[in-house]
PDB file of C-alpha atoms in Angstrom:
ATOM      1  CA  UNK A  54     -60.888 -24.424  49.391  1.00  0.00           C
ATOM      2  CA  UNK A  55     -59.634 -27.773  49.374  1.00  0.00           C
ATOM      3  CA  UNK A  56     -59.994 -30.718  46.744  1.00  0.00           C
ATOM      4  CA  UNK A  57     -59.645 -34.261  47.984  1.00  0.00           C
ATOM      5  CA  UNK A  58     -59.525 -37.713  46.241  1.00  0.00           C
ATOM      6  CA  UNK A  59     -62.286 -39.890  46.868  1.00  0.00           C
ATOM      7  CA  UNK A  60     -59.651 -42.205  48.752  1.00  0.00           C
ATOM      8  CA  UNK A  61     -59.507 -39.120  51.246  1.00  0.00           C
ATOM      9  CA  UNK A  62     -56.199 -37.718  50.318  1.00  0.00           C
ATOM     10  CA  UNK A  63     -56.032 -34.117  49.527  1.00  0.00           C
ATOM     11  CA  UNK A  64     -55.006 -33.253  46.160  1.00  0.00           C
ATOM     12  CA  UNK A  65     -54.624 -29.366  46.081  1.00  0.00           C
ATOM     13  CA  UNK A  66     -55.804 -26.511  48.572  1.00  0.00           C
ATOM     14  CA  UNK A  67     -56.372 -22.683  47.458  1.00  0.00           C
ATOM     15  CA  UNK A  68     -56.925 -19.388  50.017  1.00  0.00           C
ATOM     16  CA  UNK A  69     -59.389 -17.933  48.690  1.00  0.00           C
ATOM     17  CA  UNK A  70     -59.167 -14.973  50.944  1.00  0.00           C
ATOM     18  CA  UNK A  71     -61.430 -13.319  53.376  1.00  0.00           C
ATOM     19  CA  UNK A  72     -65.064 -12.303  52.605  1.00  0.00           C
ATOM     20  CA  UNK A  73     -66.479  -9.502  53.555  1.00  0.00           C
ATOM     21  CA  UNK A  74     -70.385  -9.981  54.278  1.00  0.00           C
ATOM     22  CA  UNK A  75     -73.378  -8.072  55.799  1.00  0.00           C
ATOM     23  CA  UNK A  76     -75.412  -9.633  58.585  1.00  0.00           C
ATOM     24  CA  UNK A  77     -72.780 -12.383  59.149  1.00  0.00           C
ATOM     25  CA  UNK A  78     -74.589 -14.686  56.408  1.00  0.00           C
ATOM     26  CA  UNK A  79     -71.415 -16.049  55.193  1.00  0.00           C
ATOM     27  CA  UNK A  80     -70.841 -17.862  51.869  1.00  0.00           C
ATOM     28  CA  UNK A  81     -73.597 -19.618  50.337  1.00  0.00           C
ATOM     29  CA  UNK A  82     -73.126 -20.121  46.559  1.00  0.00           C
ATOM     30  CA  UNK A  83     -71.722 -24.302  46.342  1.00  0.00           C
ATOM     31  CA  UNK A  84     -68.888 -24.852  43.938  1.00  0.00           C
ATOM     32  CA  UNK A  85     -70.229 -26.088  40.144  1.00  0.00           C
ATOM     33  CA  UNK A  86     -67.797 -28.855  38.610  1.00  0.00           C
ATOM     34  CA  UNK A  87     -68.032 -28.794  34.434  1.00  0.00           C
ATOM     35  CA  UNK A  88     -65.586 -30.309  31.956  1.00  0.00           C
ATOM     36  CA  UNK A  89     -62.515 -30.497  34.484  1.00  0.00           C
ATOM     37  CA  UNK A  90     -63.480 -27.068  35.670  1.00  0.00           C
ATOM     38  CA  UNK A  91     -64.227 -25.394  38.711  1.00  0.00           C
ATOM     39  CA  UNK A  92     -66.618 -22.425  39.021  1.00  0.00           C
ATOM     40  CA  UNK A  93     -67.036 -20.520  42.096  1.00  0.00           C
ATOM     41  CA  UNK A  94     -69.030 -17.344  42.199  1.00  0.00           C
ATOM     42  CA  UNK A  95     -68.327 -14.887  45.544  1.00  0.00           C
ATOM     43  CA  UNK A  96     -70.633 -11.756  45.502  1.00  0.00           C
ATOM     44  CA  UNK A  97     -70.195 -10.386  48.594  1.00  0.00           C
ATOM     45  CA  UNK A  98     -70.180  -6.246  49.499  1.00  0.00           C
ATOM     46  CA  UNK A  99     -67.055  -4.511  47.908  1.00  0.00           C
ATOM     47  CA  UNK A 100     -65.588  -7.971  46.741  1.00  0.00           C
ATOM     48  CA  UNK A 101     -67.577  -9.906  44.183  1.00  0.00           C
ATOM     49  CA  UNK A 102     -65.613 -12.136  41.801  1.00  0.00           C
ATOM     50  CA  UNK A 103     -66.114 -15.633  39.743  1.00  0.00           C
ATOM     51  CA  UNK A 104     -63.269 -18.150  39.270  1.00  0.00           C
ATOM     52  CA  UNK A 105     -62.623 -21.067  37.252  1.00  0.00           C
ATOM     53  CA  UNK A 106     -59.880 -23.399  38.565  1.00  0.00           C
ATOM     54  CA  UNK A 107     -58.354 -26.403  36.660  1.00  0.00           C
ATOM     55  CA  UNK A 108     -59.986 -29.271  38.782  1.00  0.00           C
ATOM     56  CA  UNK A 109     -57.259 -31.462  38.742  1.00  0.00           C
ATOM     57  CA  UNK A 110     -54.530 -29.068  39.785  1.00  0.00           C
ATOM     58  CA  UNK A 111     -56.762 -25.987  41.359  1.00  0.00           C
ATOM     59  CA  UNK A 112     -54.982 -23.365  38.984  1.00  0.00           C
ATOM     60  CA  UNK A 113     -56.984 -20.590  38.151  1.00  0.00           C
ATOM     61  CA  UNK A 114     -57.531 -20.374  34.718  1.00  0.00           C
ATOM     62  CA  UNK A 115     -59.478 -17.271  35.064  1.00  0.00           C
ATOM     63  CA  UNK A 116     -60.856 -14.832  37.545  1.00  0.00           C
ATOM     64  CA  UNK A 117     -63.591 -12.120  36.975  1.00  0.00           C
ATOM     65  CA  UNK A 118     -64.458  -9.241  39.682  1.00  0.00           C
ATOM     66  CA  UNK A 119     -68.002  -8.395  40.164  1.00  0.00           C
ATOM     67  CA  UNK A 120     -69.549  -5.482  41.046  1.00  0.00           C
ATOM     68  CA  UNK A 121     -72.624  -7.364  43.171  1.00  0.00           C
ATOM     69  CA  UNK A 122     -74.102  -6.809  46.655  1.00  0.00           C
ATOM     70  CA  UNK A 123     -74.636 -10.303  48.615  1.00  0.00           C
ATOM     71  CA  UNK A 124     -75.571 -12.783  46.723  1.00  0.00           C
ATOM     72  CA  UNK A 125     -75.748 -16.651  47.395  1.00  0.00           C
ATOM     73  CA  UNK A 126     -76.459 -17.926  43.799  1.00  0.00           C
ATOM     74  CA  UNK A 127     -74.975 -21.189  42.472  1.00  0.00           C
ATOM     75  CA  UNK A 128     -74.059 -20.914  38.821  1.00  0.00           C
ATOM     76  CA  UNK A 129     -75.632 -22.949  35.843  1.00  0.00           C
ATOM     77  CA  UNK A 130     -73.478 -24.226  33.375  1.00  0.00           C
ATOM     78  CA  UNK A 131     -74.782 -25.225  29.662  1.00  0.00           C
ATOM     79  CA  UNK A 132     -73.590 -25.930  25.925  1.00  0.00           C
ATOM     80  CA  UNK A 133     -75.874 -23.481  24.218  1.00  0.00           C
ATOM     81  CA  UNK A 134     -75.179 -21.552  20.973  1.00  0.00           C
ATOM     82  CA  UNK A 135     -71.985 -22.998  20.488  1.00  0.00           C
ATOM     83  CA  UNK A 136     -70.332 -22.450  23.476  1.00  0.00           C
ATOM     84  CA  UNK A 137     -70.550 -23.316  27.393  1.00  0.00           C
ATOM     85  CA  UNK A 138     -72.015 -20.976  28.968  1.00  0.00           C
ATOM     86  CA  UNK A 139     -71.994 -20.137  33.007  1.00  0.00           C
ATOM     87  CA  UNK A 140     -74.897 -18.225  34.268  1.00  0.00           C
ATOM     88  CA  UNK A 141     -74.735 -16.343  37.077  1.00  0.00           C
ATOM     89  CA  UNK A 142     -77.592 -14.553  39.227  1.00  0.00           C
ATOM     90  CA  UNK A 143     -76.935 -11.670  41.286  1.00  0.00           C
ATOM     91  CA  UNK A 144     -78.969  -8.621  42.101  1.00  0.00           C
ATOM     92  CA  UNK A 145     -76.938  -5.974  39.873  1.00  0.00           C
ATOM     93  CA  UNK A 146     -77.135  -8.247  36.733  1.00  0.00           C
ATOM     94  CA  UNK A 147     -77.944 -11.957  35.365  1.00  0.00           C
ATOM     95  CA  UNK A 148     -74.613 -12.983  33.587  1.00  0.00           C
ATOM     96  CA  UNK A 149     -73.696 -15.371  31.457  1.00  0.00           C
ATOM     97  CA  UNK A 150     -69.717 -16.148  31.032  1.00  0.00           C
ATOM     98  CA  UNK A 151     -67.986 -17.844  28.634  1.00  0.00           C
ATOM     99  CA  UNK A 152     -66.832 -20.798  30.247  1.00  0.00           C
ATOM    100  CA  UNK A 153     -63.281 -20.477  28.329  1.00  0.00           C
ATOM    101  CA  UNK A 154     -62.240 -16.931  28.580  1.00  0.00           C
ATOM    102  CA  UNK A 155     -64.343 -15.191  31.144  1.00  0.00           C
ATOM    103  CA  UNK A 156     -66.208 -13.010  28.626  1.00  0.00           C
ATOM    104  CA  UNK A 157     -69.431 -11.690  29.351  1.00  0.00           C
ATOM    105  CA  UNK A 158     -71.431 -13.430  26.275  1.00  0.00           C
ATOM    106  CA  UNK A 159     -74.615 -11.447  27.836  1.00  0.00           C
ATOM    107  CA  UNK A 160     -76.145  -9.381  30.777  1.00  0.00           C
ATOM    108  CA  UNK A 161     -79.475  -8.970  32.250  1.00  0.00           C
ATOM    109  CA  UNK A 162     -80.774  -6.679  34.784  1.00  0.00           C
ATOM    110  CA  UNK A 163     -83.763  -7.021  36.600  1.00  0.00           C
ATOM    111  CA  UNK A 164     -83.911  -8.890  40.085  1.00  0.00           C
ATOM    112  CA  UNK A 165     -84.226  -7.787  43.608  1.00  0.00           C
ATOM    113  CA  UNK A 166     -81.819  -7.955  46.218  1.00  0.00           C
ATOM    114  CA  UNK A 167     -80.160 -10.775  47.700  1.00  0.00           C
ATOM    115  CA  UNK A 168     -80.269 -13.044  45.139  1.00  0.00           C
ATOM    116  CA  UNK A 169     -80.347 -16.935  46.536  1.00  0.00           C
ATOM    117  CA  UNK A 170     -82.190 -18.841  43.802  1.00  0.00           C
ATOM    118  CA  UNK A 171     -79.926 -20.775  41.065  1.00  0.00           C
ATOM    119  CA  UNK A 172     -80.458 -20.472  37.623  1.00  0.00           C
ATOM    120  CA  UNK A 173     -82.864 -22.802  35.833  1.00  0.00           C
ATOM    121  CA  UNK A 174     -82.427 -23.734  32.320  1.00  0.00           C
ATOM    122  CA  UNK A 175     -85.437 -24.615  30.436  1.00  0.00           C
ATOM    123  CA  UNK A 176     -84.717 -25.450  26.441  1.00  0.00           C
ATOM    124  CA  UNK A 177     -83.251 -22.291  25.337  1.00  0.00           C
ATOM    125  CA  UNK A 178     -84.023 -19.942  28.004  1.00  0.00           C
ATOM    126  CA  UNK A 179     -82.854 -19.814  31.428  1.00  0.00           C
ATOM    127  CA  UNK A 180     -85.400 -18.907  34.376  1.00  0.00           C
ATOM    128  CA  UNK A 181     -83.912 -16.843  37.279  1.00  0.00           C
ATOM    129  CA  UNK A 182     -86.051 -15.094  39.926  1.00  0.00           C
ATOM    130  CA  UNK A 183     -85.276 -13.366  43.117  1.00  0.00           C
ATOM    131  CA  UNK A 184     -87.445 -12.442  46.431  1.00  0.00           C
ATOM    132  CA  UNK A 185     -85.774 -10.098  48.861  1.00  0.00           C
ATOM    133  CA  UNK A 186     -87.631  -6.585  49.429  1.00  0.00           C
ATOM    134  CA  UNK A 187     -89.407  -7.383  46.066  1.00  0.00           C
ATOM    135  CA  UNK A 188     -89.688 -10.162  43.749  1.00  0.00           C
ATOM    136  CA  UNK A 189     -88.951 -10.839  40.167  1.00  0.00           C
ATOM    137  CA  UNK A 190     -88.826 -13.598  37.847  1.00  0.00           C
ATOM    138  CA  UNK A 191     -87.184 -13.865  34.303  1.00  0.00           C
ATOM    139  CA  UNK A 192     -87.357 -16.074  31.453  1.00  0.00           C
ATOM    140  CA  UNK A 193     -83.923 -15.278  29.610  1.00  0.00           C
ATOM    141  CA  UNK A 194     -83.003 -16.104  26.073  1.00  0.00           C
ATOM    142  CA  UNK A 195     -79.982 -18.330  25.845  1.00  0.00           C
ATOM    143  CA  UNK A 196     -78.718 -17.189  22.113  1.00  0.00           C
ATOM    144  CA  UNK A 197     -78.045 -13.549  22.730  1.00  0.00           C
ATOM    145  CA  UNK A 198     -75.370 -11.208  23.709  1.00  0.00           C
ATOM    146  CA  UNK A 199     -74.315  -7.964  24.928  1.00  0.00           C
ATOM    147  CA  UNK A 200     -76.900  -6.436  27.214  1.00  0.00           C
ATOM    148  CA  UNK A 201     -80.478  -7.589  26.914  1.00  0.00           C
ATOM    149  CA  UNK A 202     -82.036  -5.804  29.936  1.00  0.00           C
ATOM    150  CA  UNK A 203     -85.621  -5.188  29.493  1.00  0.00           C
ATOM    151  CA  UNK A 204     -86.011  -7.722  26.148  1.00  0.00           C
ATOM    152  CA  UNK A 205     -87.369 -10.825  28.864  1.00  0.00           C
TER     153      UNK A 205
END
């Protein structure tokens, strides 16, 4: 990964390290930029993980693993219930991290395989939906914790 000014001189460059993926679909989930912050979610087989990187250096400030399949998902990031929340989608579980510390604030199972679709907020629930060998759509309170699977 590389950051660059807008002046075209590069700033900071991180390996993220090889991915390993199914059908040679690559990476697919684009980079979300929030308060100075860098979140990058990588759910690929036997290697899922989300990172947040200081923007203006690209020091990780912290890194989660994630036990996903493939996945191509870009994250949602939003102030709700007192704290930023990013909100991943991924066919194991719907996530949401505390954009701060990495803790899980809640979890959500419930979608197919493959996940592609990004996160929707909608006033204070969050719409995620998948369609790979099945479909599913959820409407997900954004003021809970813990595990909420089966209260959408």
């Amino acid at each position: 990964m590389f950051c660059y000014s807008l002046k075209g001189e590069k700033l900071w460059e991180r390996d993220l390290g090889e991915a390993t993926v199914s059908s040679s679909l690559g990476e697919g989930c684009s980079p979300v930029l929030h308060d100075n912050r860098l979140v990058i979610v990588r759910d690929h087989n036997r290697q899922g993980s989300i990172e947040v990187f200081d923007a203006n250096s690209g020091e990780t400030i912290w890194k989660k693993s994630r036990d996903e399949d493939n996945a191509w998902s870009t994250p949602a990031i939003i102030k709700h219930s007192g704290r930023t929340q990013v909100i991943t989608a991924a066919s194991g579980y719907v996530r949401s991290y505390d954009l701060d510390t990495g803790n899980v604030i809640w979890q959500c199972k419930g979608l197919s395989g493959n996940v592609t679709p990004s996160p929707v907020v909608d006033g204070d629930h969050v719409i995620c939906m998948s369609g790979y060998q099945g479909y599913a759509a959820m409407a997900i309170p954004l003021n809970e914790s813990g595990d909420i699977s089966g209260m959408q």
